[in-house]
mmCIF file with all atom_site columns, C-alpha atoms in Angstrom:
data_model
loop_
_atom_site.group_PDB
_atom_site.id
_atom_site.type_symbol
_atom_site.label_atom_id
_atom_site.label_alt_id
_atom_site.label_comp_id
_atom_site.label_asym_id
_atom_site.label_entity_id
_atom_site.label_seq_id
_atom_site.pdbx_PDB_ins_code
_atom_site.Cartn_x
_atom_site.Cartn_y
_atom_site.Cartn_z
_atom_site.occupancy
_atom_site.B_iso_or_equiv
_atom_site.pdbx_formal_charge
_atom_site.auth_seq_id
_atom_site.auth_comp_id
_atom_site.auth_asym_id
_atom_site.auth_atom_id
_atom_site.pdbx_PDB_model_num
ATOM 1   C CA . MET A 1 1   ? 0.212   16.408  20.326  1.00 96.00 ? 119 MET A CA 1
ATOM 2   C CA . ASP A 1 2   ? -0.109  18.458  17.284  1.00 97.00 ? 120 ASP A CA 1
ATOM 3   C CA . VAL A 1 3   ? 0.603   16.463  14.343  1.00 98.00 ? 121 VAL A CA 1
ATOM 4   C CA . VAL A 1 4   ? 0.684   16.804  10.492  1.00 98.00 ? 122 VAL A CA 1
ATOM 5   C CA . VAL A 1 5   ? 0.446   14.250  8.237   1.00 97.00 ? 123 VAL A CA 1
ATOM 6   C CA . ALA A 1 6   ? 1.972   14.748  4.540   1.00 96.00 ? 124 ALA A CA 1
ATOM 7   C CA . GLY A 1 7   ? 0.463   11.968  2.204   1.00 96.00 ? 125 GLY A CA 1
ATOM 8   C CA . ALA A 1 8   ? -3.358  10.450  2.434   1.00 96.00 ? 126 ALA A CA 1
ATOM 9   C CA . GLY A 1 9   ? -1.990  7.167   0.893   1.00 95.00 ? 127 GLY A CA 1
ATOM 10  C CA . ILE A 1 10  ? -3.077  4.091   3.425   1.00 95.00 ? 128 ILE A CA 1
ATOM 11  C CA . GLY A 1 11  ? 0.208   4.964   5.664   1.00 94.00 ? 129 GLY A CA 1
ATOM 12  C CA . GLY A 1 12  ? -1.025  8.145   6.094   1.00 96.00 ? 130 GLY A CA 1
ATOM 13  C CA . LEU A 1 13  ? -4.275  7.916   6.559   1.00 96.00 ? 131 LEU A CA 1
ATOM 14  C CA . ALA A 1 14  ? -3.554  4.565   9.021   1.00 95.00 ? 132 ALA A CA 1
ATOM 15  C CA . LEU A 1 15  ? -1.555  6.441   10.956  1.00 95.00 ? 133 LEU A CA 1
ATOM 16  C CA . ALA A 1 16  ? -3.996  9.401   11.157  1.00 96.00 ? 134 ALA A CA 1
ATOM 17  C CA . ASN A 1 17  ? -6.938  6.719   12.320  1.00 95.00 ? 135 ASN A CA 1
ATOM 18  C CA . GLY A 1 18  ? -4.938  6.234   15.315  1.00 94.00 ? 136 GLY A CA 1
ATOM 19  C CA . LEU A 1 19  ? -3.699  9.302   16.607  1.00 96.00 ? 137 LEU A CA 1
ATOM 20  C CA . VAL A 1 20  ? -7.181  11.051  16.313  1.00 96.00 ? 138 VAL A CA 1
ATOM 21  C CA . ALA A 1 21  ? -7.810  7.351   18.258  1.00 94.00 ? 139 ALA A CA 1
ATOM 22  C CA . ALA A 1 22  ? -5.479  8.403   20.863  1.00 94.00 ? 140 ALA A CA 1
ATOM 23  C CA . GLY A 1 23  ? -6.758  11.846  21.002  1.00 96.00 ? 141 GLY A CA 1
ATOM 24  C CA . HIS A 1 24  ? -4.313  13.745  19.539  1.00 97.00 ? 142 HIS A CA 1
ATOM 25  C CA . ARG A 1 25  ? -4.919  16.412  16.755  1.00 97.00 ? 143 ARG A CA 1
ATOM 26  C CA . VAL A 1 26  ? -4.332  15.407  13.614  1.00 98.00 ? 144 VAL A CA 1
ATOM 27  C CA . ARG A 1 27  ? -3.775  17.374  9.704   1.00 97.00 ? 145 ARG A CA 1
ATOM 28  C CA . VAL A 1 28  ? -3.459  15.144  6.322   1.00 98.00 ? 146 VAL A CA 1
ATOM 29  C CA . LEU A 1 29  ? -2.278  17.280  3.730   1.00 97.00 ? 147 LEU A CA 1
ATOM 30  C CA . GLU A 1 30  ? -2.631  15.674  0.405   1.00 96.00 ? 148 GLU A CA 1
ATOM 31  C CA . ARG A 1 31  ? -1.507  16.677  -3.272  1.00 94.00 ? 149 ARG A CA 1
ATOM 32  C CA . ALA A 1 32  ? -3.849  15.507  -5.368  1.00 94.00 ? 150 ALA A CA 1
ATOM 33  C CA . PRO A 1 33  ? -6.574  17.529  -5.649  1.00 95.00 ? 151 PRO A CA 1
ATOM 34  C CA . GLY A 1 34  ? -9.784  14.350  -4.012  1.00 95.00 ? 152 GLY A CA 1
ATOM 35  C CA . PRO A 1 35  ? -9.608  11.350  -2.841  1.00 93.00 ? 153 PRO A CA 1
ATOM 36  C CA . ARG A 1 36  ? -7.685  8.655   -4.710  1.00 89.00 ? 154 ARG A CA 1
ATOM 37  C CA . THR A 1 37  ? -9.468  6.251   -6.836  1.00 89.00 ? 155 THR A CA 1
ATOM 38  C CA . ASP A 1 38  ? -6.805  4.501   -9.109  1.00 88.00 ? 156 ASP A CA 1
ATOM 39  C CA . GLY A 1 39  ? -4.377  1.913   -7.763  1.00 88.00 ? 157 GLY A CA 1
ATOM 40  C CA . ALA A 1 40  ? -4.378  -1.806  -8.097  1.00 94.00 ? 158 ALA A CA 1
ATOM 41  C CA . ALA A 1 41  ? -4.608  -4.064  -4.426  1.00 97.00 ? 159 ALA A CA 1
ATOM 42  C CA . VAL A 1 42  ? -2.912  -4.358  -1.367  1.00 96.00 ? 160 VAL A CA 1
ATOM 43  C CA . THR A 1 43  ? -2.646  -8.428  -0.320  1.00 96.00 ? 161 THR A CA 1
ATOM 44  C CA . ILE A 1 44  ? -3.335  -7.269  3.742   1.00 97.00 ? 162 ILE A CA 1
ATOM 45  C CA . PHE A 1 45  ? -2.091  -10.702 5.886   1.00 97.00 ? 163 PHE A CA 1
ATOM 46  C CA . SER A 1 46  ? -3.062  -11.700 9.119   1.00 97.00 ? 164 SER A CA 1
ATOM 47  C CA . ASN A 1 47  ? -0.797  -9.086  10.887  1.00 96.00 ? 165 ASN A CA 1
ATOM 48  C CA . GLY A 1 48  ? -1.562  -6.189  8.580   1.00 95.00 ? 166 GLY A CA 1
ATOM 49  C CA . ALA A 1 49  ? -5.313  -6.883  9.349   1.00 96.00 ? 167 ALA A CA 1
ATOM 50  C CA . ALA A 1 50  ? -4.500  -6.948  12.825  1.00 95.00 ? 168 ALA A CA 1
ATOM 51  C CA . ALA A 1 51  ? -2.690  -3.871  13.362  1.00 94.00 ? 169 ALA A CA 1
ATOM 52  C CA . ALA A 1 52  ? -5.636  -1.818  11.021  1.00 93.00 ? 170 ALA A CA 1
ATOM 53  C CA . GLY A 1 53  ? -8.056  -2.717  14.154  1.00 91.00 ? 171 GLY A CA 1
ATOM 54  C CA . ALA A 1 54  ? -5.720  -1.376  16.661  1.00 91.00 ? 172 ALA A CA 1
ATOM 55  C CA . LEU A 1 55  ? -5.538  1.231   14.594  1.00 87.00 ? 173 LEU A CA 1
ATOM 56  C CA . GLY A 1 56  ? -9.176  1.899   15.424  1.00 82.00 ? 174 GLY A CA 1
ATOM 57  C CA . GLU A 1 57  ? -10.649 1.195   11.851  1.00 84.00 ? 175 GLU A CA 1
ATOM 58  C CA . PRO A 1 58  ? -10.921 -2.767  10.357  1.00 91.00 ? 176 PRO A CA 1
ATOM 59  C CA . LEU A 1 59  ? -11.207 -3.791  6.741   1.00 94.00 ? 177 LEU A CA 1
ATOM 60  C CA . ASP A 1 60  ? -13.368 -6.434  7.429   1.00 93.00 ? 178 ASP A CA 1
ATOM 61  C CA . GLY A 1 61  ? -15.726 -7.219  4.309   1.00 94.00 ? 179 GLY A CA 1
ATOM 62  C CA . LEU A 1 62  ? -13.935 -5.844  1.764   1.00 97.00 ? 180 LEU A CA 1
ATOM 63  C CA . GLY A 1 63  ? -11.987 -7.410  -0.940  1.00 97.00 ? 181 GLY A CA 1
ATOM 64  C CA . GLY A 1 64  ? -10.846 -10.840 -1.484  1.00 97.00 ? 182 GLY A CA 1
ATOM 65  C CA . ARG A 1 65  ? -10.729 -13.780 0.972   1.00 97.00 ? 183 ARG A CA 1
ATOM 66  C CA . VAL A 1 66  ? -7.196  -16.025 0.411   1.00 98.00 ? 184 VAL A CA 1
ATOM 67  C CA . GLU A 1 67  ? -7.368  -18.531 1.868   1.00 98.00 ? 185 GLU A CA 1
ATOM 68  C CA . THR A 1 68  ? -4.425  -20.756 0.318   1.00 98.00 ? 186 THR A CA 1
ATOM 69  C CA . LEU A 1 69  ? -1.359  -19.997 -2.076  1.00 97.00 ? 187 LEU A CA 1
ATOM 70  C CA . GLU A 1 70  ? 0.816   -21.633 -4.042  1.00 97.00 ? 188 GLU A CA 1
ATOM 71  C CA . PHE A 1 71  ? 3.680   -21.613 -5.657  1.00 97.00 ? 189 PHE A CA 1
ATOM 72  C CA . THR A 1 72  ? 4.080   -23.269 -9.064  1.00 97.00 ? 190 THR A CA 1
ATOM 73  C CA . ASP A 1 73  ? 7.131   -23.185 -11.650 1.00 95.00 ? 191 ASP A CA 1
ATOM 74  C CA . GLU A 1 74  ? 6.254   -23.076 -15.515 1.00 89.00 ? 192 GLU A CA 1
ATOM 75  C CA . ALA A 1 75  ? 5.290   -26.224 -16.582 1.00 92.00 ? 193 ALA A CA 1
ATOM 76  C CA . GLY A 1 76  ? 3.027   -26.200 -13.452 1.00 92.00 ? 194 GLY A CA 1
ATOM 77  C CA . ALA A 1 77  ? 4.944   -28.467 -10.517 1.00 97.00 ? 195 ALA A CA 1
ATOM 78  C CA . VAL A 1 78  ? 4.052   -26.858 -7.469  1.00 97.00 ? 196 VAL A CA 1
ATOM 79  C CA . LEU A 1 79  ? 7.436   -25.327 -5.751  1.00 97.00 ? 197 LEU A CA 1
ATOM 80  C CA . ALA A 1 80  ? 5.590   -24.303 -2.440  1.00 97.00 ? 198 ALA A CA 1
ATOM 81  C CA . ALA A 1 81  ? 1.979   -23.193 -1.583  1.00 98.00 ? 199 ALA A CA 1
ATOM 82  C CA . ALA A 1 82  ? 0.495   -22.095 2.089   1.00 97.00 ? 200 ALA A CA 1
ATOM 83  C CA . ASP A 1 83  ? -2.749  -22.773 3.888   1.00 98.00 ? 201 ASP A CA 1
ATOM 84  C CA . LEU A 1 84  ? -3.131  -18.981 5.006   1.00 98.00 ? 202 LEU A CA 1
ATOM 85  C CA . ARG A 1 85  ? -6.269  -20.435 6.819   1.00 97.00 ? 203 ARG A CA 1
ATOM 86  C CA . GLU A 1 86  ? -3.986  -20.839 9.917   1.00 97.00 ? 204 GLU A CA 1
ATOM 87  C CA . LEU A 1 87  ? -2.996  -17.723 10.070  1.00 96.00 ? 205 LEU A CA 1
ATOM 88  C CA . HIS A 1 88  ? -6.800  -17.122 10.550  1.00 96.00 ? 206 HIS A CA 1
ATOM 89  C CA . ARG A 1 89  ? -7.159  -19.962 12.979  1.00 97.00 ? 207 ARG A CA 1
ATOM 90  C CA . ARG A 1 90  ? -4.489  -18.721 14.982  1.00 95.00 ? 208 ARG A CA 1
ATOM 91  C CA . THR A 1 91  ? -5.007  -14.922 14.864  1.00 94.00 ? 209 THR A CA 1
ATOM 92  C CA . GLY A 1 92  ? -8.618  -13.901 14.022  1.00 95.00 ? 210 GLY A CA 1
ATOM 93  C CA . PHE A 1 93  ? -7.588  -12.388 11.006  1.00 96.00 ? 211 PHE A CA 1
ATOM 94  C CA . PRO A 1 94  ? -7.784  -13.474 7.873   1.00 96.00 ? 212 PRO A CA 1
ATOM 95  C CA . VAL A 1 95  ? -5.850  -12.523 5.014   1.00 98.00 ? 213 VAL A CA 1
ATOM 96  C CA . ALA A 1 96  ? -7.671  -10.950 2.097   1.00 98.00 ? 214 ALA A CA 1
ATOM 97  C CA . THR A 1 97  ? -6.644  -8.822  -1.167  1.00 98.00 ? 215 THR A CA 1
ATOM 98  C CA . ILE A 1 98  ? -8.236  -5.362  -1.419  1.00 98.00 ? 216 ILE A CA 1
ATOM 99  C CA . PRO A 1 99  ? -8.475  -2.872  -3.590  1.00 97.00 ? 217 PRO A CA 1
ATOM 100 C CA . ARG A 1 100 ? -6.875  0.100   -2.730  1.00 96.00 ? 218 ARG A CA 1
ATOM 101 C CA . ALA A 1 101 ? -8.986  2.444   -3.119  1.00 96.00 ? 219 ALA A CA 1
ATOM 102 C CA . ALA A 1 102 ? -11.427 0.748   -0.933  1.00 96.00 ? 220 ALA A CA 1
ATOM 103 C CA . ILE A 1 103 ? -9.153  0.475   2.032   1.00 97.00 ? 221 ILE A CA 1
ATOM 104 C CA . LEU A 1 104 ? -8.392  4.352   1.280   1.00 96.00 ? 222 LEU A CA 1
ATOM 105 C CA . GLU A 1 105 ? -12.192 4.712   1.510   1.00 96.00 ? 223 GLU A CA 1
ATOM 106 C CA . ARG A 1 106 ? -12.567 2.783   4.504   1.00 96.00 ? 224 ARG A CA 1
ATOM 107 C CA . PHE A 1 107 ? -10.386 5.500   6.840   1.00 96.00 ? 225 PHE A CA 1
ATOM 108 C CA . ALA A 1 108 ? -10.744 8.418   4.966   1.00 96.00 ? 226 ALA A CA 1
ATOM 109 C CA . GLY A 1 109 ? -14.661 7.814   6.222   1.00 95.00 ? 227 GLY A CA 1
ATOM 110 C CA . ALA A 1 110 ? -13.342 6.975   10.471  1.00 95.00 ? 228 ALA A CA 1
ATOM 111 C CA . LEU A 1 111 ? -11.461 10.954  10.051  1.00 96.00 ? 229 LEU A CA 1
ATOM 112 C CA . PRO A 1 112 ? -13.500 13.354  11.984  1.00 96.00 ? 230 PRO A CA 1
ATOM 113 C CA . ASP A 1 113 ? -14.709 16.075  9.008   1.00 96.00 ? 231 ASP A CA 1
ATOM 114 C CA . GLY A 1 114 ? -11.993 18.252  8.277   1.00 95.00 ? 232 GLY A CA 1
ATOM 115 C CA . THR A 1 115 ? -8.992  15.685  8.769   1.00 98.00 ? 233 THR A CA 1
ATOM 116 C CA . ILE A 1 116 ? -7.550  15.809  4.992   1.00 98.00 ? 234 ILE A CA 1
ATOM 117 C CA . ALA A 1 117 ? -7.315  18.484  3.499   1.00 98.00 ? 235 ALA A CA 1
ATOM 118 C CA . TYR A 1 118 ? -6.733  17.477  -0.545  1.00 97.00 ? 236 TYR A CA 1
ATOM 119 C CA . GLY A 1 119 ? -5.124  20.031  -3.172  1.00 96.00 ? 237 GLY A CA 1
ATOM 120 C CA . ARG A 1 120 ? -2.274  20.914  -0.256  1.00 95.00 ? 238 ARG A CA 1
ATOM 121 C CA . GLY A 1 121 ? 0.810   18.793  -0.751  1.00 93.00 ? 239 GLY A CA 1
ATOM 122 C CA . LEU A 1 122 ? 3.838   20.641  0.901   1.00 93.00 ? 240 LEU A CA 1
ATOM 123 C CA . VAL A 1 123 ? 5.587   23.039  -1.055  1.00 92.00 ? 241 VAL A CA 1
ATOM 124 C CA . ASP A 1 124 ? 8.478   23.837  1.492   1.00 91.00 ? 242 ASP A CA 1
ATOM 125 C CA . VAL A 1 125 ? 9.618   22.438  4.782   1.00 91.00 ? 243 VAL A CA 1
ATOM 126 C CA . THR A 1 126 ? 12.255  23.206  7.692   1.00 89.00 ? 244 THR A CA 1
ATOM 127 C CA . VAL A 1 127 ? 13.229  22.597  11.089  1.00 82.00 ? 245 VAL A CA 1
ATOM 128 C CA . ASP A 1 128 ? 15.829  24.743  11.831  1.00 79.00 ? 246 ASP A CA 1
ATOM 129 C CA . GLU A 1 129 ? 13.741  26.216  15.249  1.00 80.00 ? 247 GLU A CA 1
ATOM 130 C CA . GLY A 1 130 ? 11.326  23.940  15.125  1.00 86.00 ? 248 GLY A CA 1
ATOM 131 C CA . VAL A 1 131 ? 9.345   21.859  12.312  1.00 92.00 ? 249 VAL A CA 1
ATOM 132 C CA . ARG A 1 132 ? 7.385   24.459  9.800   1.00 94.00 ? 250 ARG A CA 1
ATOM 133 C CA . VAL A 1 133 ? 5.724   23.370  6.817   1.00 94.00 ? 251 VAL A CA 1
ATOM 134 C CA . THR A 1 134 ? 4.082   25.758  4.038   1.00 95.00 ? 252 THR A CA 1
ATOM 135 C CA . ASP A 1 135 ? 1.252   24.102  1.794   1.00 95.00 ? 253 ASP A CA 1
ATOM 136 C CA . ALA A 1 136 ? 0.719   24.260  -1.709  1.00 95.00 ? 254 ALA A CA 1
ATOM 137 C CA . ALA A 1 137 ? -2.742  26.970  -0.567  1.00 95.00 ? 255 ALA A CA 1
ATOM 138 C CA . GLY A 1 138 ? 0.390   29.140  1.018   1.00 96.00 ? 256 GLY A CA 1
ATOM 139 C CA . GLU A 1 139 ? -1.050  27.745  5.125   1.00 96.00 ? 257 GLU A CA 1
ATOM 140 C CA . THR A 1 140 ? 2.187   27.755  7.566   1.00 95.00 ? 258 THR A CA 1
ATOM 141 C CA . HIS A 1 141 ? 1.394   24.940  9.448   1.00 96.00 ? 259 HIS A CA 1
ATOM 142 C CA . ALA A 1 142 ? 3.434   24.446  13.301  1.00 96.00 ? 260 ALA A CA 1
ATOM 143 C CA . PRO A 1 143 ? 3.049   21.430  14.335  1.00 96.00 ? 261 PRO A CA 1
ATOM 144 C CA . ASP A 1 144 ? 4.540   19.566  17.222  1.00 96.00 ? 262 ASP A CA 1
ATOM 145 C CA . VAL A 1 145 ? 5.389   16.609  14.899  1.00 95.00 ? 263 VAL A CA 1
ATOM 146 C CA . LEU A 1 146 ? 5.188   15.948  10.629  1.00 96.00 ? 264 LEU A CA 1
ATOM 147 C CA . VAL A 1 147 ? 4.783   13.087  9.865   1.00 96.00 ? 265 VAL A CA 1
ATOM 148 C CA . GLY A 1 148 ? 6.368   11.948  5.643   1.00 94.00 ? 266 GLY A CA 1
ATOM 149 C CA . ALA A 1 149 ? 4.015   9.891   3.948   1.00 94.00 ? 267 ALA A CA 1
ATOM 150 C CA . GLY A 1 150 ? 4.103   10.729  0.461   1.00 89.00 ? 268 GLY A CA 1
ATOM 151 C CA . GLY A 1 151 ? 5.951   8.855   -0.909  1.00 83.00 ? 269 GLY A CA 1
ATOM 152 C CA . TYR A 1 152 ? 8.681   8.946   -3.234  1.00 79.00 ? 270 TYR A CA 1
ATOM 153 C CA . ARG A 1 153 ? 8.515   12.484  -4.427  1.00 77.00 ? 271 ARG A CA 1
ATOM 154 C CA . SER A 1 154 ? 7.712   13.680  -0.769  1.00 82.00 ? 272 SER A CA 1
ATOM 155 C CA . GLU A 1 155 ? 8.620   17.409  0.331   1.00 85.00 ? 273 GLU A CA 1
ATOM 156 C CA . VAL A 1 156 ? 9.271   15.508  3.848   1.00 89.00 ? 274 VAL A CA 1
ATOM 157 C CA . ARG A 1 157 ? 11.199  12.851  2.101   1.00 85.00 ? 275 ARG A CA 1
ATOM 158 C CA . ARG A 1 158 ? 13.652  15.645  -0.066  1.00 85.00 ? 276 ARG A CA 1
ATOM 159 C CA . ARG A 1 159 ? 14.341  18.035  3.088   1.00 83.00 ? 277 ARG A CA 1
ATOM 160 C CA . VAL A 1 160 ? 15.398  14.344  5.348   1.00 79.00 ? 278 VAL A CA 1
ATOM 161 C CA . LEU A 1 161 ? 17.189  12.605  2.406   1.00 80.00 ? 279 LEU A CA 1
ATOM 162 C CA . GLY A 1 162 ? 18.237  14.524  0.547   1.00 81.00 ? 280 GLY A CA 1
ATOM 163 C CA . ASP A 1 163 ? 16.797  15.163  -3.304  1.00 77.00 ? 281 ASP A CA 1
ATOM 164 C CA . GLY A 1 164 ? 18.578  11.839  -4.822  1.00 78.00 ? 282 GLY A CA 1
ATOM 165 C CA . PRO A 1 165 ? 17.715  9.672   -7.932  1.00 77.00 ? 283 PRO A CA 1
ATOM 166 C CA . ALA A 1 166 ? 15.640  6.343   -6.572  1.00 75.00 ? 284 ALA A CA 1
ATOM 167 C CA . ARG A 1 167 ? 18.115  3.356   -6.879  1.00 79.00 ? 285 ARG A CA 1
ATOM 168 C CA . ALA A 1 168 ? 17.296  0.784   -9.184  1.00 81.00 ? 286 ALA A CA 1
ATOM 169 C CA . VAL A 1 169 ? 16.607  -2.950  -7.601  1.00 84.00 ? 287 VAL A CA 1
ATOM 170 C CA . GLY A 1 170 ? 17.067  -4.450  -10.462 1.00 87.00 ? 288 GLY A CA 1
ATOM 171 C CA . TRP A 1 171 ? 13.183  -5.154  -11.015 1.00 89.00 ? 289 TRP A CA 1
ATOM 172 C CA . THR A 1 172 ? 10.437  -4.346  -13.362 1.00 90.00 ? 290 THR A CA 1
ATOM 173 C CA . SER A 1 173 ? 6.916   -4.738  -11.866 1.00 91.00 ? 291 SER A CA 1
ATOM 174 C CA . TRP A 1 174 ? 3.654   -4.077  -13.994 1.00 93.00 ? 292 TRP A CA 1
ATOM 175 C CA . GLN A 1 175 ? 0.423   -4.136  -11.816 1.00 95.00 ? 293 GLN A CA 1
ATOM 176 C CA . GLY A 1 176 ? -3.526  -3.876  -12.437 1.00 95.00 ? 294 GLY A CA 1
ATOM 177 C CA . LEU A 1 177 ? -6.716  -4.954  -11.298 1.00 96.00 ? 295 LEU A CA 1
ATOM 178 C CA . THR A 1 178 ? -9.445  -6.035  -13.428 1.00 95.00 ? 296 THR A CA 1
ATOM 179 C CA . LYS A 1 179 ? -12.480 -8.225  -14.072 1.00 95.00 ? 297 LYS A CA 1
ATOM 180 C CA . ALA A 1 180 ? -10.742 -11.321 -15.580 1.00 93.00 ? 298 ALA A CA 1
ATOM 181 C CA . LEU A 1 181 ? -10.068 -14.671 -15.161 1.00 95.00 ? 299 LEU A CA 1
ATOM 182 C CA . PRO A 1 182 ? -13.405 -15.357 -13.178 1.00 95.00 ? 300 PRO A CA 1
ATOM 183 C CA . ASP A 1 183 ? -12.371 -18.728 -11.897 1.00 95.00 ? 301 ASP A CA 1
ATOM 184 C CA . ILE A 1 184 ? -9.723  -17.587 -9.968  1.00 95.00 ? 302 ILE A CA 1
ATOM 185 C CA . ALA A 1 185 ? -11.122 -14.144 -9.385  1.00 97.00 ? 303 ALA A CA 1
ATOM 186 C CA . GLY A 1 186 ? -14.069 -15.555 -7.695  1.00 96.00 ? 304 GLY A CA 1
ATOM 187 C CA . SER A 1 187 ? -11.830 -17.744 -5.894  1.00 97.00 ? 305 SER A CA 1
ATOM 188 C CA . THR A 1 188 ? -9.983  -17.840 -2.378  1.00 98.00 ? 306 THR A CA 1
ATOM 189 C CA . HIS A 1 189 ? -7.227  -19.556 -4.107  1.00 97.00 ? 307 HIS A CA 1
ATOM 190 C CA . ALA A 1 190 ? -4.229  -17.425 -5.404  1.00 98.00 ? 308 ALA A CA 1
ATOM 191 C CA . ARG A 1 191 ? -1.061  -18.310 -7.470  1.00 97.00 ? 309 ARG A CA 1
ATOM 192 C CA . CYS A 1 192 ? 2.150   -17.513 -8.168  1.00 97.00 ? 310 CYS A CA 1
ATOM 193 C CA . LEU A 1 193 ? 3.822   -18.552 -11.888 1.00 96.00 ? 311 LEU A CA 1
ATOM 194 C CA . VAL A 1 194 ? 7.570   -18.795 -11.554 1.00 96.00 ? 312 VAL A CA 1
ATOM 195 C CA . GLY A 1 195 ? 9.791   -18.774 -14.909 1.00 92.00 ? 313 GLY A CA 1
ATOM 196 C CA . PRO A 1 196 ? 13.193  -17.855 -15.740 1.00 89.00 ? 314 PRO A CA 1
ATOM 197 C CA . ALA A 1 197 ? 11.334  -14.762 -17.668 1.00 88.00 ? 315 ALA A CA 1
ATOM 198 C CA . GLY A 1 198 ? 10.111  -13.705 -13.909 1.00 92.00 ? 316 GLY A CA 1
ATOM 199 C CA . LEU A 1 199 ? 7.255   -13.732 -12.106 1.00 94.00 ? 317 LEU A CA 1
ATOM 200 C CA . CYS A 1 200 ? 3.245   -13.992 -12.767 1.00 96.00 ? 318 CYS A CA 1
ATOM 201 C CA . GLY A 1 201 ? 0.602   -13.746 -9.413  1.00 97.00 ? 319 GLY A CA 1
ATOM 202 C CA . LEU A 1 202 ? -2.436  -13.701 -9.434  1.00 98.00 ? 320 LEU A CA 1
ATOM 203 C CA . MET A 1 203 ? -5.299  -12.720 -5.983  1.00 97.00 ? 321 MET A CA 1
ATOM 204 C CA . PRO A 1 204 ? -8.810  -12.407 -5.942  1.00 98.00 ? 322 PRO A CA 1
ATOM 205 C CA . ALA A 1 205 ? -9.590  -9.481  -4.605  1.00 98.00 ? 323 ALA A CA 1
ATOM 206 C CA . GLY A 1 206 ? -13.170 -9.640  -4.132  1.00 97.00 ? 324 GLY A CA 1
ATOM 207 C CA . ASP A 1 207 ? -16.489 -8.198  -6.566  1.00 95.00 ? 325 ASP A CA 1
ATOM 208 C CA . GLY A 1 208 ? -14.811 -10.551 -9.355  1.00 96.00 ? 326 GLY A CA 1
ATOM 209 C CA . LEU A 1 209 ? -11.681 -8.395  -9.257  1.00 97.00 ? 327 LEU A CA 1
ATOM 210 C CA . LEU A 1 210 ? -8.669  -9.511  -10.433 1.00 98.00 ? 328 LEU A CA 1
ATOM 211 C CA . GLN A 1 211 ? -5.109  -8.765  -8.666  1.00 97.00 ? 329 GLN A CA 1
ATOM 212 C CA . TRP A 1 212 ? -2.164  -9.150  -11.146 1.00 97.00 ? 330 TRP A CA 1
ATOM 213 C CA . TRP A 1 213 ? 0.938   -8.722  -11.518 1.00 96.00 ? 331 TRP A CA 1
ATOM 214 C CA . PHE A 1 214 ? 4.304   -9.469  -13.941 1.00 95.00 ? 332 PHE A CA 1
ATOM 215 C CA . ASP A 1 215 ? 7.409   -8.808  -11.910 1.00 94.00 ? 333 ASP A CA 1
ATOM 216 C CA . VAL A 1 216 ? 10.314  -9.161  -14.197 1.00 93.00 ? 334 VAL A CA 1
ATOM 217 C CA . PRO A 1 217 ? 14.261  -8.797  -13.508 1.00 89.00 ? 335 PRO A CA 1
ATOM 218 C CA . GLU A 1 218 ? 16.737  -6.379  -15.973 1.00 82.00 ? 336 GLU A CA 1
ATOM 219 C CA . GLU A 1 219 ? 17.886  -9.864  -17.460 1.00 69.00 ? 337 GLU A CA 1
ATOM 220 C CA . PRO A 1 220 ? 14.910  -11.814 -17.135 1.00 53.00 ? 338 PRO A CA 1
ATOM 221 C CA . TYR A 1 221 ? 17.228  -15.036 -18.510 1.00 52.00 ? 339 TYR A CA 1
ATOM 222 C CA . GLY A 1 222 ? 20.725  -14.544 -16.636 1.00 52.00 ? 340 GLY A CA 1
ATOM 223 C CA . PRO A 1 223 ? 23.597  -13.793 -17.827 1.00 51.00 ? 341 PRO A CA 1
ATOM 224 C CA . VAL A 1 224 ? 24.889  -16.036 -21.083 1.00 44.00 ? 342 VAL A CA 1
ATOM 225 C CA . VAL A 1 225 ? 26.638  -18.551 -20.444 1.00 43.00 ? 343 VAL A CA 1
ATOM 226 C CA . GLU A 1 226 ? 29.409  -19.408 -23.683 1.00 40.00 ? 344 GLU A CA 1
#
């Protein structure tokens, strides 16, 4: 089949690798002018690592391996703990926190030259008599299959689901990927601190990098009780 994938993020490139391996003709149209190097990290659990391998491009050697995960309260008391080495033993695939840019580079590098077209986000999508899409360069494509992998602002999403605003879920998240807290960044132990104001996660991401995030509810301390 002739397939157009709109968006060169992790999902779009993973799918493109699987489709190419299955013998299909694939074009990935990405709105960004070049490969993305921004973004934080992604924790890939064993099932995700197995899926990447099955799609033809394993993530071996990327990021920081995570062997244990612990949740504690604000006083340091352990709420829950998981030995992720058991997942590795059962599936053959470890758990790892990997910078998003490293995953994109691995997936993009495995595709045939010319598969990804940068600066070519979709500007129009019609599905009245077969699929037809026009990209930012003015080129029209008529694939057998169109896959929207461009995220919330994608033209495919707008065409299929309408142009309404995103619905608030009641939480705000800040994420970062920095060289900080080397005792945690250089380990295989991840932790999540749970308190009345929200959550704080700390995950080793390889090469001295720490993936961190703060998740805060809109009312972090709950309703006021008279």
